Amino acid sequence: GAGVSQTPSNKVTEKGKYVELRCDPISGHTALYWYRQSLGQGPEFLIYFQGTGAADDSGLPNDRFFAVRPEGSVSTLKIQRTERGDSAVYLCASSLTQAETQYFGPGTRLLVL
Amino acid sequence: AQSVTQPDIHITVSEGASLELRCNYSYGATPYLFWYVQSPGQGLQLLLKYFSGDTLVQGIKGFEAEFKRSQSSFNLRKPSVHWSDAAEYFCAVYNTNAGKSTFGDGTTLTVKP
């Protein structure tokens, strides 16, 4: 079956603009995770959804970052007033339930000029 | 707070030689531990995982890892490295209560012909 997909694969934007990154999890997976990976570092946790609700958003760096999963499937990560420091690869993962293996998507590479 | 340390930033081995990548974790309870591999421009691929039971776990591509509670380690091994194993390797610990993974900063493996 299809794995986790993320769109777009690359996004270039200007400082101050708004961006949306989309994640399509594996069908039937109730848990969905967003991570951010900066150059030379491991993925850093942002937010975790169980179903439609954000079970843990402690990794979101500030209130410019927001994520939704309205129907418990697709999720969108939204970044307002982007800054150059937001440039990174944003990874999405899903798992059947919490505490199951997470499967990662290919990521969205965001570049803020 | 949970944390993962991968002491070796970069390792170079000759093709056919054995490999060991180190991972040390900090976590208050019995950990769920993972090793992932990431090739340039690719997403994270799960190599193996430890949840419970036998402390020596086998993974894909001939990799294995051993969980040692007394040393808080989960080192990855392969008896004979292939050129295609050149990639970045990440160790991660999963927090079953919070539903998030914490990753190390990775070890880059170079394979010499």
Short mmCIF file of C-alpha atoms in Angstrom, two decimals:
data_model
loop_
_atom_site.label_atom_id
_atom_site.label_comp_id
_atom_site.label_asym_id
_atom_site.label_seq_id
_atom_site.Cartn_x
_atom_site.Cartn_y
_atom_site.Cartn_z
CA GLY A 1 0.00 0.00 0.00
CA ALA A 2 0.95 3.64 -0.23
CA GLY A 3 3.26 5.11 2.35
CA VAL A 4 3.16 8.53 3.96
CA SER A 5 3.12 11.28 1.36
CA GLN A 6 3.95 14.94 1.78
CA THR A 7 3.36 17.89 -0.46
CA PRO A 8 4.98 19.94 -1.73
CA SER A 9 8.36 18.25 -1.82
CA ASN A 10 10.05 21.64 -1.96
CA LYS A 11 8.80 25.09 -1.01
CA VAL A 12 10.61 28.38 -1.44
CA THR A 13 9.04 31.42 0.13
CA GLU A 14 9.94 34.89 1.21
CA LYS A 15 10.37 36.06 4.77
CA GLY A 16 7.05 37.10 6.24
CA LYS A 17 4.89 34.91 4.01
CA TYR A 18 2.46 32.20 5.08
CA VAL A 19 2.99 28.54 4.11
CA GLU A 20 1.05 25.32 4.42
CA LEU A 21 2.61 21.88 4.34
CA ARG A 22 0.45 18.83 3.81
CA CYS A 23 0.79 15.27 5.07
CA ASP A 24 -1.18 12.23 3.91
CA PRO A 25 -0.67 9.41 6.40
CA ILE A 26 -0.94 5.70 5.74
CA SER A 27 -4.61 4.74 5.52
CA GLY A 28 -5.98 3.61 8.86
CA HIS A 29 -3.21 5.14 10.94
CA THR A 30 -4.70 7.06 13.84
CA ALA A 31 -1.50 8.67 15.09
CA LEU A 32 0.28 11.38 13.12
CA TYR A 33 3.46 13.23 13.97
CA TRP A 34 5.28 16.29 12.64
CA TYR A 35 9.03 16.74 13.02
CA ARG A 36 11.49 19.37 11.82
CA GLN A 37 14.99 18.47 10.70
CA SER A 38 17.64 21.15 10.38
CA LEU A 39 20.86 20.58 8.53
CA GLY A 40 23.21 18.28 10.40
CA GLN A 41 20.71 17.44 13.10
CA GLY A 42 18.23 14.72 13.88
CA PRO A 43 14.49 15.23 13.54
CA GLU A 44 12.99 17.39 16.28
CA PHE A 45 9.46 16.70 17.49
CA LEU A 46 6.83 19.36 16.79
CA ILE A 47 3.35 17.94 17.37
CA TYR A 48 1.49 14.64 17.69
CA PHE A 49 -2.13 13.93 16.77
CA GLN A 50 -4.23 11.04 17.98
CA GLY A 51 -7.25 11.11 15.70
CA THR A 52 -8.38 14.68 15.16
CA GLY A 53 -6.95 16.13 18.34
CA ALA A 54 -3.45 17.37 19.09
CA ALA A 55 -2.35 15.13 21.95
CA ASP A 56 0.97 16.88 22.40
CA ASP A 57 2.00 20.17 20.78
CA SER A 58 4.86 20.89 23.14
CA GLY A 59 7.40 20.93 20.31
CA LEU A 60 5.88 23.79 18.35
CA PRO A 61 8.50 26.56 18.65
CA ASN A 62 6.10 29.51 18.92
CA ASP A 63 2.60 30.66 18.03
CA ARG A 64 3.51 31.17 14.37
CA PHE A 65 3.27 27.40 13.99
CA PHE A 66 -0.06 25.62 13.94
CA ALA A 67 -1.25 22.23 12.73
CA VAL A 68 -4.64 20.69 12.10
CA ARG A 69 -6.07 17.30 11.30
CA PRO A 70 -9.80 17.99 10.96
CA GLU A 71 -10.98 14.58 9.80
CA GLY A 72 -8.39 12.42 11.47
CA SER A 73 -6.51 11.68 8.28
CA VAL A 74 -4.71 14.41 6.31
CA SER A 75 -2.83 16.98 8.36
CA THR A 76 -1.66 20.47 7.49
CA LEU A 77 1.20 22.29 9.20
CA LYS A 78 0.78 26.03 8.93
CA ILE A 79 3.53 28.58 9.44
CA GLN A 80 2.68 32.28 9.62
CA ARG A 81 5.11 35.16 9.08
CA THR A 82 7.90 32.82 8.07
CA GLU A 83 11.45 33.59 9.17
CA ARG A 84 14.75 32.48 7.68
CA GLY A 85 15.29 30.28 10.71
CA ASP A 86 12.24 28.24 9.74
CA SER A 87 14.19 26.82 6.80
CA ALA A 88 14.42 23.07 7.33
CA VAL A 89 12.99 19.76 6.20
CA TYR A 90 9.58 19.13 7.72
CA LEU A 91 8.88 15.44 8.22
CA CYS A 92 5.57 13.76 8.82
CA ALA A 93 5.14 10.27 10.25
CA SER A 94 2.16 8.09 11.03
CA SER A 95 1.59 4.99 13.10
CA LEU A 96 -1.30 2.59 13.51
CA THR A 97 -1.81 3.75 17.06
CA GLN A 98 0.33 5.43 19.66
CA ALA A 99 3.39 3.36 20.63
CA GLU A 100 3.49 1.59 17.31
CA THR A 101 6.23 1.98 14.73
CA GLN A 102 6.26 5.38 13.03
CA TYR A 103 6.56 5.45 9.26
CA PHE A 104 8.04 8.60 7.79
CA GLY A 105 7.24 10.52 4.65
CA PRO A 106 9.92 11.95 2.34
CA GLY A 107 9.61 15.40 3.88
CA THR A 108 9.02 18.93 2.62
CA ARG A 109 12.12 21.03 2.20
CA LEU A 110 11.24 24.61 3.15
CA LEU A 111 13.53 27.47 2.22
CA VAL A 112 12.73 30.95 3.49
CA LEU A 113 14.59 33.69 1.64
CA ALA B 1 13.53 14.41 30.02
CA GLN B 2 14.49 11.87 27.42
CA SER B 3 17.58 12.30 25.28
CA VAL B 4 19.69 10.40 22.79
CA THR B 5 23.42 10.76 22.21
CA GLN B 6 25.22 9.46 19.17
CA PRO B 7 28.88 10.11 20.05
CA ASP B 8 30.28 9.59 16.57
CA ILE B 9 29.41 12.30 14.07
CA HIS B 10 31.18 10.61 11.20
CA ILE B 11 32.54 7.08 10.72
CA THR B 12 34.49 5.71 7.76
CA VAL B 13 34.86 1.97 7.19
CA SER B 14 36.16 -0.14 4.35
CA GLU B 15 33.74 -2.21 2.35
CA GLY B 16 33.51 -5.67 3.88
CA ALA B 17 34.61 -4.49 7.31
CA SER B 18 32.43 -4.70 10.38
CA LEU B 19 30.51 -1.72 11.71
CA GLU B 20 29.30 -0.54 15.08
CA LEU B 21 27.41 2.71 15.58
CA ARG B 22 26.95 3.86 19.15
CA CYS B 23 23.78 5.14 20.75
CA ASN B 24 23.21 6.12 24.37
CA TYR B 25 19.83 7.16 25.69
CA SER B 26 18.32 8.72 28.75
CA TYR B 27 14.78 7.74 29.62
CA GLY B 28 12.98 7.14 32.89
CA ALA B 29 11.20 3.91 32.06
CA THR B 30 11.68 0.94 29.79
CA PRO B 31 12.48 2.53 26.46
CA TYR B 32 11.18 1.88 23.00
CA LEU B 33 14.26 2.23 20.81
CA PHE B 34 14.70 2.57 17.08
CA TRP B 35 17.38 2.86 14.45
CA TYR B 36 16.60 4.64 11.19
CA VAL B 37 18.66 5.18 8.06
CA GLN B 38 18.42 8.23 5.82
CA SER B 39 20.00 8.45 2.39
CA PRO B 40 20.55 11.88 0.79
CA GLY B 41 17.23 13.41 -0.19
CA GLN B 42 15.31 10.46 1.17
CA GLY B 43 12.99 9.95 4.10
CA LEU B 44 13.79 7.95 7.20
CA GLN B 45 13.67 4.19 6.79
CA LEU B 46 13.25 1.98 9.84
CA LEU B 47 16.10 -0.51 10.28
CA LEU B 48 15.00 -2.15 13.50
CA LYS B 49 13.26 -1.57 16.81
CA TYR B 50 13.31 -2.76 20.39
CA PHE B 51 10.13 -2.78 22.47
CA SER B 52 10.71 -5.66 24.88
CA GLY B 53 11.92 -9.24 25.04
CA ASP B 54 15.13 -10.44 23.46
CA THR B 55 17.74 -7.72 23.83
CA LEU B 56 19.41 -8.59 20.52
CA VAL B 57 17.17 -7.50 17.68
CA GLN B 58 17.55 -8.22 14.01
CA GLY B 59 16.64 -5.71 11.34
CA ILE B 60 16.65 -5.27 7.62
CA LYS B 61 19.74 -5.18 5.40
CA GLY B 62 21.71 -7.42 7.78
CA PHE B 63 21.74 -4.96 10.68
CA GLU B 64 21.31 -5.89 14.33
CA ALA B 65 21.31 -3.95 17.58
CA GLU B 66 21.72 -4.90 21.21
CA PHE B 67 19.85 -3.24 24.06
CA LYS B 68 21.96 -2.98 27.21
CA ARG B 69 19.97 -1.51 30.07
CA SER B 70 22.98 -1.32 32.41
CA GLN B 71 24.83 0.85 29.92
CA SER B 72 21.78 2.73 28.57
CA SER B 73 22.96 1.78 25.12
CA PHE B 74 21.46 0.48 21.90
CA ASN B 75 24.38 0.07 19.51
CA LEU B 76 23.86 -0.86 15.87
CA ARG B 77 26.08 -3.47 14.23
CA LYS B 78 26.67 -5.06 10.87
CA PRO B 79 29.27 -7.78 10.28
CA SER B 80 30.16 -6.77 6.71
CA VAL B 81 29.43 -3.35 5.29
CA HIS B 82 28.40 -2.80 1.68
CA TRP B 83 29.00 0.38 -0.32
CA SER B 84 25.24 0.92 -0.42
CA ASP B 85 25.18 1.27 3.36
CA ALA B 86 26.71 4.74 3.10
CA ALA B 87 24.08 7.02 4.61
CA GLU B 88 23.14 8.81 7.81
CA TYR B 89 21.96 6.74 10.74
CA PHE B 90 19.69 7.94 13.52
CA CYS B 91 18.92 6.39 16.87
CA ALA B 92 15.66 7.36 18.58
CA VAL B 93 13.83 6.73 21.84
CA TYR B 94 10.04 6.83 21.99
CA ASN B 95 8.14 8.25 24.95
CA THR B 96 5.11 6.00 25.33
CA ASN B 97 3.34 8.48 27.58
CA ALA B 98 3.83 11.58 25.48
CA GLY B 99 3.71 9.91 22.09
CA LYS B 100 6.84 11.50 20.70
CA SER B 101 10.26 10.32 19.60
CA THR B 102 13.55 11.97 20.49
CA PHE B 103 16.31 11.51 17.95
CA GLY B 104 20.07 11.71 18.18
CA ASP B 105 21.92 14.01 15.82
CA GLY B 106 22.95 11.13 13.62
CA THR B 107 26.12 9.39 12.47
CA THR B 108 27.23 9.74 8.88
CA LEU B 109 28.70 6.53 7.49
CA THR B 110 31.18 6.63 4.63
CA VAL B 111 32.21 3.35 3.01
CA LYS B 112 35.63 3.15 1.34
CA PRO B 113 36.04 0.81 -1.62
#
